[in-house]
């Protein structure tokens, strides 16, 4: 994780995961989550929800995956998100990734990524939830 700071206060963060580590981290996280969930039905619902992300692959071979980008509400509009995204692209280029992929949670966020030249690769409703995958070739 990398953070953006202003006056010694964290105002943004980004989590980058290389494609070859994403599956292992996802499985480890899922196992931890399943162990915390109470009730058989709730566990099954969690597993079914996790399967949809396996169906379409969040990140293809050769890409860097952006797991999360967040900015403090008070810092929105200052360019922090854009700065973090540009940082991700620098890391990807330095480490010889072919591109970057991510999941956008809604149209507003999608428009932000489109301004940075990310393209929608996948936009469908899976198991009742809209999934928007975006990517950029470097």
XYZ file of C-alpha atoms in Angstrom:
138
model
C 0.000 0.000 0.000
C 1.156 3.507 -0.810
C -0.284 6.588 0.839
C -0.557 10.254 -0.094
C 0.015 12.702 2.745
C -0.618 16.384 3.308
C 0.673 18.075 6.463
C 1.556 14.664 7.939
C -2.016 13.430 7.480
C -2.948 10.553 5.174
C -5.336 11.859 2.516
C -5.258 8.952 0.086
C -4.065 5.406 -0.460
C -3.644 2.879 -3.259
C -3.113 -0.878 -3.141
C -1.315 -2.511 -6.093
C -1.125 -6.271 -6.591
C 0.899 -8.024 -9.321
C -1.222 -10.457 -11.380
C 0.774 -13.474 -10.224
C -0.004 -12.755 -6.556
C -3.688 -11.838 -6.900
C -5.154 -15.357 -6.898
C -3.168 -16.443 -3.844
C -4.094 -13.312 -1.897
C -7.749 -13.662 -2.889
C -7.893 -17.271 -1.706
C -6.159 -16.422 1.577
C -8.582 -13.544 2.165
C -11.600 -15.687 1.290
C -10.550 -18.413 3.739
C -10.134 -15.853 6.525
C -13.511 -14.291 5.751
C -15.307 -17.649 5.583
C -13.875 -18.616 8.971
C -15.234 -15.364 10.472
C -18.715 -15.715 8.998
C -21.277 -17.419 11.194
C -23.919 -19.661 9.692
C -23.757 -22.142 6.832
C -26.039 -20.135 4.519
C -23.982 -16.953 4.976
C -20.803 -18.883 4.185
C -22.337 -20.287 0.991
C -23.514 -16.809 -0.076
C -19.992 -15.463 0.444
C -18.493 -18.297 -1.619
C -20.991 -17.770 -4.454
C -20.227 -14.041 -4.442
C -16.483 -14.766 -4.606
C -16.930 -17.137 -7.541
C -18.219 -14.366 -9.800
C -14.854 -12.617 -9.581
C -13.102 -15.832 -10.561
C -15.367 -16.162 -13.610
C -14.130 -13.095 -15.430
C -10.654 -12.639 -13.939
C -10.005 -9.316 -12.229
C -6.536 -9.122 -13.707
C -5.006 -10.786 -16.728
C -1.490 -12.153 -16.991
C 1.039 -9.341 -17.419
C -1.045 -6.679 -15.677
C -0.786 -4.873 -12.392
C -4.057 -4.901 -10.466
C -5.303 -1.884 -8.549
C -7.120 -3.423 -5.626
C -8.210 -0.160 -4.045
C -7.872 3.600 -4.430
C -9.227 5.817 -1.699
C -9.105 9.509 -0.903
C -10.222 11.328 2.197
C -13.549 13.078 1.568
C -11.996 16.414 2.594
C -9.240 15.970 -0.008
C -11.515 15.176 -2.958
C -11.062 17.497 -5.910
C -7.397 18.169 -5.084
C -6.062 15.657 -7.611
C -5.002 13.083 -5.024
C -6.754 10.205 -6.812
C -5.189 11.185 -10.126
C -1.771 11.422 -8.489
C -2.157 7.938 -6.998
C -3.245 6.524 -10.373
C -0.249 8.110 -12.105
C 1.961 6.601 -9.412
C 0.453 3.172 -10.188
C 1.262 3.633 -13.876
C 4.867 4.573 -13.043
C 5.225 1.446 -10.902
C 3.694 -0.717 -13.638
C 6.046 0.666 -16.293
C 9.094 0.353 -14.030
C 8.243 -3.288 -13.273
C 7.530 -4.065 -16.969
C 3.804 -4.764 -16.675
C 1.880 -4.600 -19.948
C -1.059 -2.767 -18.413
C -3.199 -2.065 -15.400
C -6.655 -3.367 -14.507
C -9.178 -2.546 -11.791
C -12.828 -2.799 -10.828
C -14.934 0.350 -10.769
C -17.800 0.376 -8.300
C -20.165 2.714 -10.143
C -20.585 5.129 -13.073
C -19.127 8.122 -11.205
C -15.915 6.245 -10.516
C -15.925 4.854 -14.068
C -15.931 8.402 -15.466
C -12.911 9.253 -13.301
C -10.964 6.315 -14.731
C -12.078 7.094 -18.284
C -10.553 10.590 -17.915
C -7.273 8.779 -17.232
C -7.672 6.714 -20.448
C -8.917 3.489 -18.874
C -11.387 1.502 -20.965
C -14.324 -0.640 -19.897
C -13.453 -4.257 -20.580
C -16.409 -5.842 -18.814
C -19.668 -4.271 -17.658
C -22.363 -6.752 -16.639
C -24.565 -7.742 -13.769
C -23.325 -10.990 -12.219
C -25.354 -12.652 -9.499
C -27.251 -9.443 -8.830
C -24.262 -7.103 -8.653
C -22.894 -4.847 -11.388
C -19.257 -5.561 -12.128
C -17.256 -3.019 -14.143
C -13.731 -4.062 -15.076
C -11.498 -1.391 -16.567
C -7.989 -1.581 -17.998
C -5.276 0.501 -19.554
C -2.509 -0.716 -21.838
C 0.840 0.894 -21.049
